[in-house]
PDB file of C-alpha atoms and ligand atoms in Angstrom:
ATOM      1  CA  MET A   7     121.173 116.051  62.314  1.00 81.00           C
ATOM      2  CA  ILE A   8     117.515 115.550  60.492  1.00 81.00           C
ATOM      3  CA  ASN A   9     116.466 113.100  63.327  1.00 85.00           C
ATOM      4  CA  PHE A  10     117.843 115.408  66.098  1.00 84.00           C
ATOM      5  CA  LEU A  11     115.010 117.463  64.012  1.00 84.00           C
ATOM      6  CA  ILE A  12     112.346 114.924  63.983  1.00 83.00           C
ATOM      7  CA  ARG A  13     112.926 114.377  67.422  1.00 82.00           C
ATOM      8  CA  PHE A  14     112.673 117.507  67.710  1.00 83.00           C
ATOM      9  CA  VAL A  15     109.268 118.992  66.538  1.00 85.00           C
ATOM     10  CA  LYS A  16     107.741 116.735  67.247  1.00 82.00           C
ATOM     11  CA  LEU A  17     108.523 116.947  71.472  1.00 84.00           C
ATOM     12  CA  ILE A  18     107.712 120.017  70.981  1.00 88.00           C
ATOM     13  CA  LYS A  19     104.242 119.869  68.578  1.00 83.00           C
ATOM     14  CA  ASN A  20     103.411 116.478  71.993  1.00 84.00           C
ATOM     15  CA  LYS A  21     103.375 120.006  73.949  1.00 85.00           C
ATOM     16  CA  LEU A  22     102.145 121.983  72.205  1.00 87.00           C
ATOM     17  CA  ILE A  23      98.557 119.476  71.493  1.00 84.00           C
ATOM     18  CA  CYS A  24      99.027 119.137  75.437  1.00 86.00           C
ATOM     19  CA  GLU A  25      98.948 122.879  76.425  1.00 84.00           C
ATOM     20  CA  ILE A  26      95.305 122.968  73.892  1.00 85.00           C
ATOM     21  CA  ARG A  27      93.677 120.001  75.300  1.00 84.00           C
ATOM     22  CA  ASN A  28      94.699 121.295  78.658  1.00 81.00           C
ATOM     23  CA  PHE A  29      93.021 125.146  78.230  1.00 84.00           C
ATOM     24  CA  TYR A  30      89.178 122.965  77.566  1.00 84.00           C
ATOM     25  CA  GLN A  31      90.183 119.909  79.851  1.00 87.00           C
ATOM     26  CA  ASN A  32      91.812 121.136  83.188  1.00 91.00           C
ATOM     27  CA  TYR A  33      93.086 118.836  85.258  1.00 93.00           C
ATOM     28  CA  PHE A  34      90.045 119.353  87.730  1.00 94.00           C
ATOM     29  CA  LYS A  35      87.713 118.760  84.676  1.00 95.00           C
ATOM     30  CA  ARG A  36      89.124 115.729  84.031  1.00 96.00           C
ATOM     31  CA  LEU A  37      89.163 114.659  86.981  1.00 97.00           C
ATOM     32  CA  GLY A  38      85.505 115.658  88.130  1.00 97.00           C
ATOM     33  CA  PHE A  39      85.046 113.549  84.438  1.00 96.00           C
ATOM     34  CA  GLN A  40      86.881 110.555  86.608  1.00 98.00           C
ATOM     35  CA  GLU A  41      84.904 110.549  90.027  1.00 97.00           C
ATOM     36  CA  LYS A  42      81.297 111.083  87.933  1.00 97.00           C
ATOM     37  CA  MET A  43      82.631 107.666  86.420  1.00 98.00           C
ATOM     38  CA  TYR A  44      83.245 106.255  90.047  1.00 98.00           C
ATOM     39  CA  SER A  45      79.787 107.439  91.150  1.00 97.00           C
ATOM     40  CA  LYS A  46      78.362 105.960  87.839  1.00 97.00           C
ATOM     41  CA  ASN A  47      79.348 102.290  88.706  1.00 96.00           C
ATOM     42  CA  ASN A  48      78.763 103.074  92.074  1.00 96.00           C
ATOM     43  CA  LEU A  49      81.700 102.971  92.915  1.00 97.00           C
ATOM     44  CA  ASP A  50      84.527 105.242  95.570  1.00 97.00           C
ATOM     45  CA  ARG A  51      88.242 106.425  94.583  1.00 98.00           C
ATOM     46  CA  THR A  52      88.522 107.670  97.486  1.00 97.00           C
ATOM     47  CA  GLN A  53      88.277 105.228  99.042  1.00 97.00           C
ATOM     48  CA  GLY A  54      90.227 102.876  96.616  1.00 98.00           C
ATOM     49  CA  ILE A  55      93.291 105.248  96.097  1.00 98.00           C
ATOM     50  CA  LYS A  56      93.316 104.909 100.207  1.00 98.00           C
ATOM     51  CA  LEU A  57      92.762 100.673 100.255  1.00 97.00           C
ATOM     52  CA  ILE A  58      95.651  99.664  97.055  1.00 98.00           C
ATOM     53  CA  ASN A  59      97.959 102.696  98.768  1.00 98.00           C
ATOM     54  CA  LYS A  60      97.651 100.789 102.091  1.00 98.00           C
ATOM     55  CA  ILE A  61      98.975  97.219  99.566  1.00 98.00           C
ATOM     56  CA  LEU A  62     101.171  98.814  98.012  1.00 98.00           C
ATOM     57  CA  ARG A  63     102.817  99.295 100.825  1.00 98.00           C
ATOM     58  CA  LYS A  64     102.087  96.221 102.837  1.00 97.00           C
ATOM     59  CA  GLN A  65     103.858  94.761  99.390  1.00 96.00           C
ATOM     60  CA  ASN A  66     106.761  96.881  99.771  1.00 96.00           C
ATOM     61  CA  LEU A  67     105.994  98.850  96.580  1.00 96.00           C
ATOM     62  CA  LYS A  68     106.145 102.619  95.994  1.00 96.00           C
ATOM     63  CA  ILE A  69     102.129 103.774  96.808  1.00 97.00           C
ATOM     64  CA  TYR A  70     100.418 105.421  93.954  1.00 98.00           C
ATOM     65  CA  ASP A  71     101.730 108.112  92.150  1.00 97.00           C
ATOM     66  CA  GLU A  72     100.725 107.252  87.902  1.00 97.00           C
ATOM     67  CA  GLY A  73     104.197 108.453  86.689  1.00 95.00           C
ATOM     68  CA  ASN A  74     105.126 105.612  88.067  1.00 94.00           C
ATOM     69  CA  GLY A  75     106.466 103.091  85.491  1.00 90.00           C
ATOM     70  CA  MET A  76     103.113 100.375  84.975  1.00 91.00           C
ATOM     71  CA  TYR A  77     101.249 101.477  87.673  1.00 97.00           C
ATOM     72  CA  SER A  78      97.293 103.464  86.296  1.00 98.00           C
ATOM     73  CA  GLU A  79      93.943 103.811  87.092  1.00 98.00           C
ATOM     74  CA  HIS A  80      93.246  99.896  86.744  1.00 98.00           C
ATOM     75  CA  LEU A  81      95.572  99.614  90.433  1.00 98.00           C
ATOM     76  CA  ILE A  82      92.456 102.509  92.032  1.00 98.00           C
ATOM     77  CA  MET A  83      90.103 100.571  89.741  1.00 98.00           C
ATOM     78  CA  PHE A  84      90.544  97.428  91.320  1.00 98.00           C
ATOM     79  CA  ALA A  85      90.354  99.411  94.433  1.00 98.00           C
ATOM     80  CA  SER A  86      87.499 100.320  94.515  1.00 97.00           C
ATOM     81  CA  ILE A  87      85.694  97.503  93.684  1.00 97.00           C
ATOM     82  CA  ALA A  88      87.229  95.504  96.662  1.00 97.00           C
ATOM     83  CA  PHE A  89      86.437  98.251  98.564  1.00 96.00           C
ATOM     84  CA  GLN A  90      82.600  98.230  97.572  1.00 92.00           C
ATOM     85  CA  SER A  91      81.723  94.840  99.235  1.00 75.00           C
ATOM     86  CA  LYS A  92      78.028  94.784  97.202  1.00 70.00           C
ATOM     87  CA  THR A  93      79.924  93.430  94.057  1.00 74.00           C
ATOM     88  CA  LYS A  94      80.617  89.937  94.509  1.00 90.00           C
ATOM     89  CA  ILE A  95      84.449  88.536  92.903  1.00 96.00           C
ATOM     90  CA  ASN A  96      84.859  85.246  93.837  1.00 95.00           C
ATOM     91  CA  SER A  97      87.046  84.313  90.523  1.00 96.00           C
ATOM     92  CA  ILE A  98      89.419  86.686  88.222  1.00 97.00           C
ATOM     93  CA  LEU A  99      90.674  86.793  85.024  1.00 97.00           C
ATOM     94  CA  GLU A 100      93.474  88.236  83.569  1.00 98.00           C
ATOM     95  CA  ILE A 101      94.537  87.719  80.451  1.00 98.00           C
ATOM     96  CA  GLY A 102      98.395  89.180  80.162  1.00 98.00           C
ATOM     97  CA  THR A 103     100.166  88.425  83.130  1.00 98.00           C
ATOM     98  CA  PHE A 104     103.912  90.456  82.728  1.00 97.00           C
ATOM     99  CA  ASP A 105     105.824  90.280  85.560  1.00 97.00           C
ATOM    100  CA  GLY A 106     102.761  89.710  88.299  1.00 98.00           C
ATOM    101  CA  ILE A 107     102.360  92.519  90.130  1.00 97.00           C
ATOM    102  CA  THR A 108      99.161  93.121  89.394  1.00 98.00           C
ATOM    103  CA  SER A 109      97.770  90.012  89.342  1.00 98.00           C
ATOM    104  CA  ILE A 110      99.525  89.921  92.997  1.00 98.00           C
ATOM    105  CA  LEU A 111      97.441  92.714  94.101  1.00 98.00           C
ATOM    106  CA  LEU A 112      95.249  91.880  92.184  1.00 98.00           C
ATOM    107  CA  SER A 113      95.447  88.504  95.044  1.00 98.00           C
ATOM    108  CA  ASN A 114      96.006  91.821  98.123  1.00 97.00           C
ATOM    109  CA  LEU A 115      92.863  93.295  97.486  1.00 97.00           C
ATOM    110  CA  PHE A 116      90.795  90.047  96.806  1.00 97.00           C
ATOM    111  CA  PRO A 117      91.775  86.609  98.883  1.00 96.00           C
ATOM    112  CA  ASN A 118      88.651  85.057  98.654  1.00 95.00           C
ATOM    113  CA  SER A 119      88.815  84.755  95.197  1.00 96.00           C
ATOM    114  CA  GLU A 120      90.638  82.861  92.909  1.00 96.00           C
ATOM    115  CA  ILE A 121      92.603  84.446  90.605  1.00 97.00           C
ATOM    116  CA  ILE A 122      93.832  82.856  86.802  1.00 97.00           C
ATOM    117  CA  THR A 123      96.228  84.657  85.122  1.00 97.00           C
ATOM    118  CA  ILE A 124      97.277  83.750  81.299  1.00 97.00           C
ATOM    119  CA  ASP A 125     100.261  85.016  79.521  1.00 98.00           C
ATOM    120  CA  LEU A 126     102.469  82.673  76.591  1.00 97.00           C
ATOM    121  CA  LYS A 127     104.165  79.961  76.789  1.00 97.00           C
ATOM    122  CA  ASP A 128     108.280  81.072  78.245  1.00 97.00           C
ATOM    123  CA  ASP A 129     108.936  80.191  75.119  1.00 97.00           C
ATOM    124  CA  ASP A 130     106.885  81.146  72.720  1.00 97.00           C
ATOM    125  CA  PRO A 131     108.281  83.495  69.928  1.00 97.00           C
ATOM    126  CA  ILE A 132     105.667  86.825  70.295  1.00 97.00           C
ATOM    127  CA  PHE A 133     106.694  86.222  74.274  1.00 97.00           C
ATOM    128  CA  LYS A 134     110.133  86.330  73.667  1.00 97.00           C
ATOM    129  CA  SER A 135     110.551  88.918  70.721  1.00 96.00           C
ATOM    130  CA  ILE A 136     107.969  91.846  73.019  1.00 96.00           C
ATOM    131  CA  TYR A 137     108.278  94.257  76.333  1.00 94.00           C
ATOM    132  CA  GLU A 138     112.443  93.909  75.559  1.00 91.00           C
ATOM    133  CA  ARG A 139     112.099  90.093  76.483  1.00 94.00           C
ATOM    134  CA  LYS A 140     115.168  89.310  73.360  1.00 94.00           C
ATOM    135  CA  ASP A 141     117.788  89.438  75.501  1.00 96.00           C
ATOM    136  CA  ASP A 142     118.433  85.846  76.554  1.00 95.00           C
ATOM    137  CA  LYS A 143     119.702  86.728  80.260  1.00 96.00           C
ATOM    138  CA  LEU A 144     117.770  89.854  80.722  1.00 96.00           C
ATOM    139  CA  ARG A 145     114.660  87.563  79.595  1.00 97.00           C
ATOM    140  CA  LYS A 146     115.912  84.511  83.084  1.00 97.00           C
ATOM    141  CA  LYS A 147     115.885  87.008  85.094  1.00 97.00           C
ATOM    142  CA  PHE A 148     112.891  88.791  84.236  1.00 97.00           C
ATOM    143  CA  ILE A 149     110.465  84.657  84.246  1.00 98.00           C
ATOM    144  CA  LEU A 150     112.250  84.613  87.013  1.00 98.00           C
ATOM    145  CA  GLU A 151     111.263  86.927  89.343  1.00 98.00           C
ATOM    146  CA  ARG A 152     108.202  86.977  87.549  1.00 98.00           C
ATOM    147  CA  ASN A 153     107.850  82.949  88.882  1.00 98.00           C
ATOM    148  CA  ASN A 154     109.237  83.725  92.445  1.00 98.00           C
ATOM    149  CA  ARG A 155     106.840  86.319  93.050  1.00 98.00           C
ATOM    150  CA  LEU A 156     103.277  84.444  91.767  1.00 98.00           C
ATOM    151  CA  SER A 157     104.308  81.554  94.073  1.00 97.00           C
ATOM    152  CA  LYS A 158     103.811  82.939  96.777  1.00 97.00           C
ATOM    153  CA  PHE A 159     100.051  83.551  96.368  1.00 97.00           C
ATOM    154  CA  LYS A 160      98.007  80.843  97.180  1.00 96.00           C
ATOM    155  CA  ASN A 161      95.594  82.092  95.594  1.00 97.00           C
ATOM    156  CA  ILE A 162      96.342  82.242  91.764  1.00 98.00           C
ATOM    157  CA  LYS A 163      96.841  80.191  89.020  1.00 97.00           C
ATOM    158  CA  PHE A 164      99.912  81.063  86.398  1.00 97.00           C
ATOM    159  CA  ILE A 165      98.772  79.235  83.692  1.00 96.00           C
ATOM    160  CA  GLN A 166     101.022  79.584  80.170  1.00 97.00           C
ATOM    161  CA  PHE A 167      99.222  79.431  77.027  1.00 96.00           C
ATOM    162  CA  ASN A 168      97.758  82.188  73.595  1.00 96.00           C
ATOM    163  CA  SER A 169      94.541  83.198  74.497  1.00 96.00           C
ATOM    164  CA  LEU A 170      93.224  83.420  70.918  1.00 96.00           C
ATOM    165  CA  LYS A 171      92.214  79.389  73.134  1.00 95.00           C
ATOM    166  CA  LEU A 172      90.813  80.818  76.079  1.00 93.00           C
ATOM    167  CA  THR A 173      88.426  79.322  75.261  1.00 86.00           C
ATOM    168  CA  LEU A 174      89.633  75.962  73.645  1.00 87.00           C
ATOM    169  CA  ASN A 175      91.394  75.700  76.497  1.00 75.00           C
ATOM    170  CA  SER A 176      89.891  74.212  79.776  1.00 72.00           C
ATOM    171  CA  LEU A 177      90.139  76.543  82.539  1.00 80.00           C
ATOM    172  CA  PRO A 178      88.571  76.043  86.247  1.00 72.00           C
ATOM    173  CA  ASN A 179      86.412  78.282  85.958  1.00 69.00           C
ATOM    174  CA  LYS A 180      83.625  78.939  82.844  1.00 80.00           C
ATOM    175  CA  LYS A 181      82.617  82.145  84.384  1.00 93.00           C
ATOM    176  CA  PHE A 182      84.836  85.031  85.921  1.00 96.00           C
ATOM    177  CA  ASP A 183      83.099  87.952  87.931  1.00 97.00           C
ATOM    178  CA  LEU A 184      86.803  90.366  86.896  1.00 97.00           C
ATOM    179  CA  ILE A 185      88.337  89.651  83.937  1.00 98.00           C
ATOM    180  CA  TRP A 186      91.130  92.260  83.471  1.00 98.00           C
ATOM    181  CA  ILE A 187      91.933  92.744  79.524  1.00 98.00           C
ATOM    182  CA  ASP A 188      95.749  93.383  79.221  1.00 98.00           C
ATOM    183  CA  GLY A 189      97.814  91.270  76.652  1.00 98.00           C
ATOM    184  CA  ALA A 190      98.200  92.083  73.276  1.00 98.00           C
ATOM    185  CA  HIS A 191      96.181  95.643  72.613  1.00 98.00           C
ATOM    186  CA  GLY A 192      96.060  95.618  68.610  1.00 98.00           C
ATOM    187  CA  TYR A 193      94.317  93.770  66.724  1.00 97.00           C
ATOM    188  CA  PRO A 194      93.256  91.054  65.759  1.00 97.00           C
ATOM    189  CA  ILE A 195      94.586  89.430  69.494  1.00 98.00           C
ATOM    190  CA  VAL A 196      92.183  92.195  71.087  1.00 98.00           C
ATOM    191  CA  CYS A 197      89.549  91.060  69.392  1.00 98.00           C
ATOM    192  CA  SER A 198      89.287  87.864  69.718  1.00 97.00           C
ATOM    193  CA  ASP A 199      89.740  88.484  73.788  1.00 98.00           C
ATOM    194  CA  ILE A 200      87.405  90.696  74.568  1.00 98.00           C
ATOM    195  CA  THR A 201      84.631  88.509  72.039  1.00 97.00           C
ATOM    196  CA  ASN A 202      85.779  85.098  74.790  1.00 96.00           C
ATOM    197  CA  ALA A 203      86.431  87.521  77.747  1.00 97.00           C
ATOM    198  CA  ILE A 204      82.541  87.964  77.211  1.00 97.00           C
ATOM    199  CA  SER A 205      81.475  84.832  76.667  1.00 95.00           C
ATOM    200  CA  LEU A 206      83.122  83.882  80.455  1.00 95.00           C
ATOM    201  CA  ALA A 207      81.540  86.868  81.379  1.00 96.00           C
ATOM    202  CA  ASN A 208      77.620  86.300  84.224  1.00 95.00           C
ATOM    203  CA  ASN A 209      75.188  89.202  84.202  1.00 94.00           C
ATOM    204  CA  ASN A 210      77.090  91.077  86.879  1.00 94.00           C
ATOM    205  CA  THR A 211      81.045  90.595  86.080  1.00 97.00           C
ATOM    206  CA  ILE A 212      83.046  93.690  85.544  1.00 97.00           C
ATOM    207  CA  LEU A 213      85.166  93.527  82.129  1.00 98.00           C
ATOM    208  CA  MET A 214      88.069  95.860  82.881  1.00 98.00           C
ATOM    209  CA  CYS A 215      90.370  96.553  79.328  1.00 98.00           C
ATOM    210  CA  ASP A 216      93.685  98.662  79.161  1.00 98.00           C
ATOM    211  CA  ASP A 217      95.395 100.464  76.816  1.00 97.00           C
ATOM    212  CA  ILE A 218      92.113 102.024  74.699  1.00 97.00           C
ATOM    213  CA  TRP A 219      92.944 104.529  72.626  1.00 97.00           C
ATOM    214  CA  LYS A 220      90.140 106.793  71.024  1.00 96.00           C
ATOM    215  CA  ASN A 221      92.140 107.892  68.033  1.00 93.00           C
ATOM    216  CA  LEU A 222      95.397 107.383  66.307  1.00 93.00           C
ATOM    217  CA  LYS A 223      97.269 107.609  63.655  1.00 89.00           C
ATOM    218  CA  ASN A 224      98.963 104.727  63.470  1.00 92.00           C
ATOM    219  CA  SER A 225      97.863 101.044  65.152  1.00 94.00           C
ATOM    220  CA  ASP A 226     100.289  98.420  65.249  1.00 97.00           C
ATOM    221  CA  PRO A 227      99.070  94.577  67.239  1.00 97.00           C
ATOM    222  CA  ILE A 228     101.055  94.680  70.124  1.00 97.00           C
ATOM    223  CA  TYR A 229     100.925  97.761  71.717  1.00 96.00           C
ATOM    224  CA  SER A 230      98.910 100.946  70.989  1.00 96.00           C
ATOM    225  CA  SER A 231      95.658 100.042  69.354  1.00 98.00           C
ATOM    226  CA  VAL A 232      92.438 101.689  68.331  1.00 98.00           C
ATOM    227  CA  ALA A 233      91.296  97.870  68.479  1.00 98.00           C
ATOM    228  CA  ALA A 234      89.849  97.624  71.353  1.00 98.00           C
ATOM    229  CA  TYR A 235      87.588 100.998  71.032  1.00 98.00           C
ATOM    230  CA  GLU A 236      86.295  99.612  68.091  1.00 98.00           C
ATOM    231  CA  THR A 237      85.767  96.395  69.109  1.00 98.00           C
ATOM    232  CA  LEU A 238      83.834  97.308  72.469  1.00 98.00           C
ATOM    233  CA  GLU A 239      81.779 100.207  70.793  1.00 98.00           C
ATOM    234  CA  ALA A 240      80.682  97.746  67.902  1.00 98.00           C
ATOM    235  CA  PHE A 241      79.772  94.897  71.060  1.00 98.00           C
ATOM    236  CA  ASN A 242      77.989  99.065  72.753  1.00 98.00           C
ATOM    237  CA  ARG A 243      76.142  99.016  69.487  1.00 98.00           C
ATOM    238  CA  ALA A 244      74.844  95.246  69.466  1.00 98.00           C
ATOM    239  CA  GLY A 245      73.655  95.523  72.875  1.00 98.00           C
ATOM    240  CA  ILE A 246      75.736  92.978  73.973  1.00 98.00           C
ATOM    241  CA  ILE A 247      77.625  95.307  75.913  1.00 98.00           C
ATOM    242  CA  LYS A 248      77.535  98.384  78.121  1.00 98.00           C
ATOM    243  CA  SER A 249      80.934 100.347  78.153  1.00 98.00           C
ATOM    244  CA  ASP A 250      82.684 103.303  79.984  1.00 98.00           C
ATOM    245  CA  TYR A 251      85.847 104.547  79.016  1.00 98.00           C
ATOM    246  CA  PHE A 252      88.441 105.785  82.810  1.00 98.00           C
ATOM    247  CA  TYR A 253      91.473 108.586  82.131  1.00 97.00           C
ATOM    248  CA  LYS A 254      94.592 106.117  82.711  1.00 98.00           C
ATOM    249  CA  ARG A 255      96.043 108.908  83.479  1.00 97.00           C
ATOM    250  CA  LEU A 256      94.802 111.799  84.770  1.00 96.00           C
ATOM    251  CA  GLY A 257      98.629 114.584  84.272  1.00 94.00           C
ATOM    252  CA  LYS A 258      99.013 116.541  81.701  1.00 93.00           C
ATOM    253  CA  LYS A 259     101.674 115.779  79.839  1.00 93.00           C
ATOM    254  CA  TYR A 260      99.671 112.315  78.756  1.00 92.00           C
ATOM    255  CA  LEU A 261      97.039 114.706  76.816  1.00 92.00           C
ATOM    256  CA  SER A 262      99.463 114.480  73.961  1.00 88.00           C
ATOM    257  CA  SER A 263      98.407 111.037  73.383  1.00 86.00           C
ATOM    258  CA  GLU A 264      95.345 110.056  75.154  1.00 92.00           C
ATOM    259  CA  LYS A 265      94.012 106.702  76.865  1.00 95.00           C
ATOM    260  CA  PHE A 266      91.423 105.253  78.683  1.00 98.00           C
ATOM    261  CA  ILE A 267      90.493 101.808  80.149  1.00 98.00           C
ATOM    262  CA  SER A 268      86.919 100.607  79.929  1.00 98.00           C
ATOM    263  CA  LEU A 269      84.872  98.659  82.146  1.00 98.00           C
ATOM    264  CA  SER A 270      81.814  97.251  80.905  1.00 98.00           C
ATOM    265  CA  ARG A 271      79.347  94.490  81.731  1.00 97.00           C
ATOM    266  CA  LEU A 272      77.029  92.617  80.065  1.00 98.00           C
ATOM    267  CA  THR A 273      72.975  94.396  78.846  1.00 96.00           C
ATOM    268  CA  ILE A 274      71.984  90.967  77.644  1.00 81.00           C
TER     269      ILE A 274
HETATM  270  C1  SAM B   8     100.681  95.407  79.073  1.00 93.03           C
HETATM  271  S1  SAM B   8     101.309  93.695  80.176  1.00 93.03           S
HETATM  272  C2  SAM B   8     100.059  93.112  81.550  1.00 93.03           C
HETATM  273  C3  SAM B   8     100.196  93.855  82.138  1.00 93.03           C
HETATM  274  C4  SAM B   8      99.874  93.185  83.474  1.00 93.03           C
HETATM  275  N1  SAM B   8      98.842  93.078  83.228  1.00 93.03           N
HETATM  276  C5  SAM B   8      99.909  94.805  84.324  1.00 93.03           C
HETATM  277  O1  SAM B   8      98.828  95.142  84.952  1.00 93.03           O
HETATM  278  O2  SAM B   8     100.656  94.838  84.282  1.00 93.03           O
HETATM  279  C6  SAM B   8     100.698  92.137  78.369  1.00 93.03           C
HETATM  280  C7  SAM B   8     101.105  90.669  78.561  1.00 93.03           C
HETATM  281  O3  SAM B   8     100.413  90.044  77.624  1.00 93.03           O
HETATM  282  C8  SAM B   8     101.553  88.573  77.018  1.00 93.03           C
HETATM  283  N2  SAM B   8     100.382  89.011  75.695  1.00 93.03           N
HETATM  284  C9  SAM B   8     100.614  88.943  74.903  1.00 93.03           C
HETATM  285  N3  SAM B   8      99.921  88.912  73.639  1.00 93.03           N
HETATM  286  C10 SAM B   8      99.655  87.202  74.326  1.00 93.03           C
HETATM  287  C11 SAM B   8      98.869  86.082  73.643  1.00 93.03           C
HETATM  288  N4  SAM B   8      98.249  86.242  72.449  1.00 93.03           N
HETATM  289  N5  SAM B   8      98.399  85.140  75.382  1.00 93.03           N
HETATM  290  C12 SAM B   8      98.728  85.233  76.369  1.00 93.03           C
HETATM  291  N6  SAM B   8      99.102  86.688  76.547  1.00 93.03           N
HETATM  292  C13 SAM B   8     100.399  87.276  75.470  1.00 93.03           C
HETATM  293  C14 SAM B   8     102.812  89.470  77.237  1.00 93.03           C
HETATM  294  O4  SAM B   8     103.007  88.810  76.858  1.00 93.03           O
HETATM  295  C15 SAM B   8     102.374  90.679  77.927  1.00 93.03           C
HETATM  296  O5  SAM B   8     103.961  89.927  79.319  1.00 93.03           O
END
């Protein structure tokens, strides 16, 4: 009964936060802000949506809807980067493969690019304990499906190691044109991932980082944290990178826990 009451109060509180935030920054204002971020970066969101839907259809996946599982603005951002042919993307690094869906979408969007995607080893205790992979049977199925999916794409190289070893492992590419930082989201890993990604960037590299909370009461090492924001902001203040923050999802229901996706470029 107490648990039910706590959950109920939380639900009401979140709904109230959504309403208040939506009152000050309604959907159209949020969309306007988002589109401004795209044009500031010479990207076209409308063309991005068209292109990602074309690719999703080709892969027999549901068309873009931010409410659909792991879909979020990063897919439109990738597609709008692919559409803007001025940015030459020959090599891509994804930190955190998960089920490989983003990797195969990147492979379709950038067919001439080499994509390296990394994740922890299958027997790594952290790998086994996160993202509902505790159950042996389900984890084996997840691994089989991921491997099967990735194996169909010649320009994807899937390598398994802890991202802490990123600059110690000899990767085929010394520098990457696009880096998608989407492994562990909290301290200390994301801090190291961002630092390593910067050292693997060239002057034109686009660095993108997922799941950025600017404010959060309780951070954790894997899922939700202010670590990425604090790390990126430290690099921004030091004049090493310049970052913009895009809404991860635009709908009102996401306003109670606002998340962003960053897009950064080196400034030195
Ligand atoms: C959010 S998921 C990645 C989602 C995927 N990039 C996408 O766009 O759908 C995070 C992944 O990072 C992996 N991961 C967590 N910590 C890691 C580490 N230290 N090194 C490498 N991968 C890590 C997890 O195993 C998980 O599969």
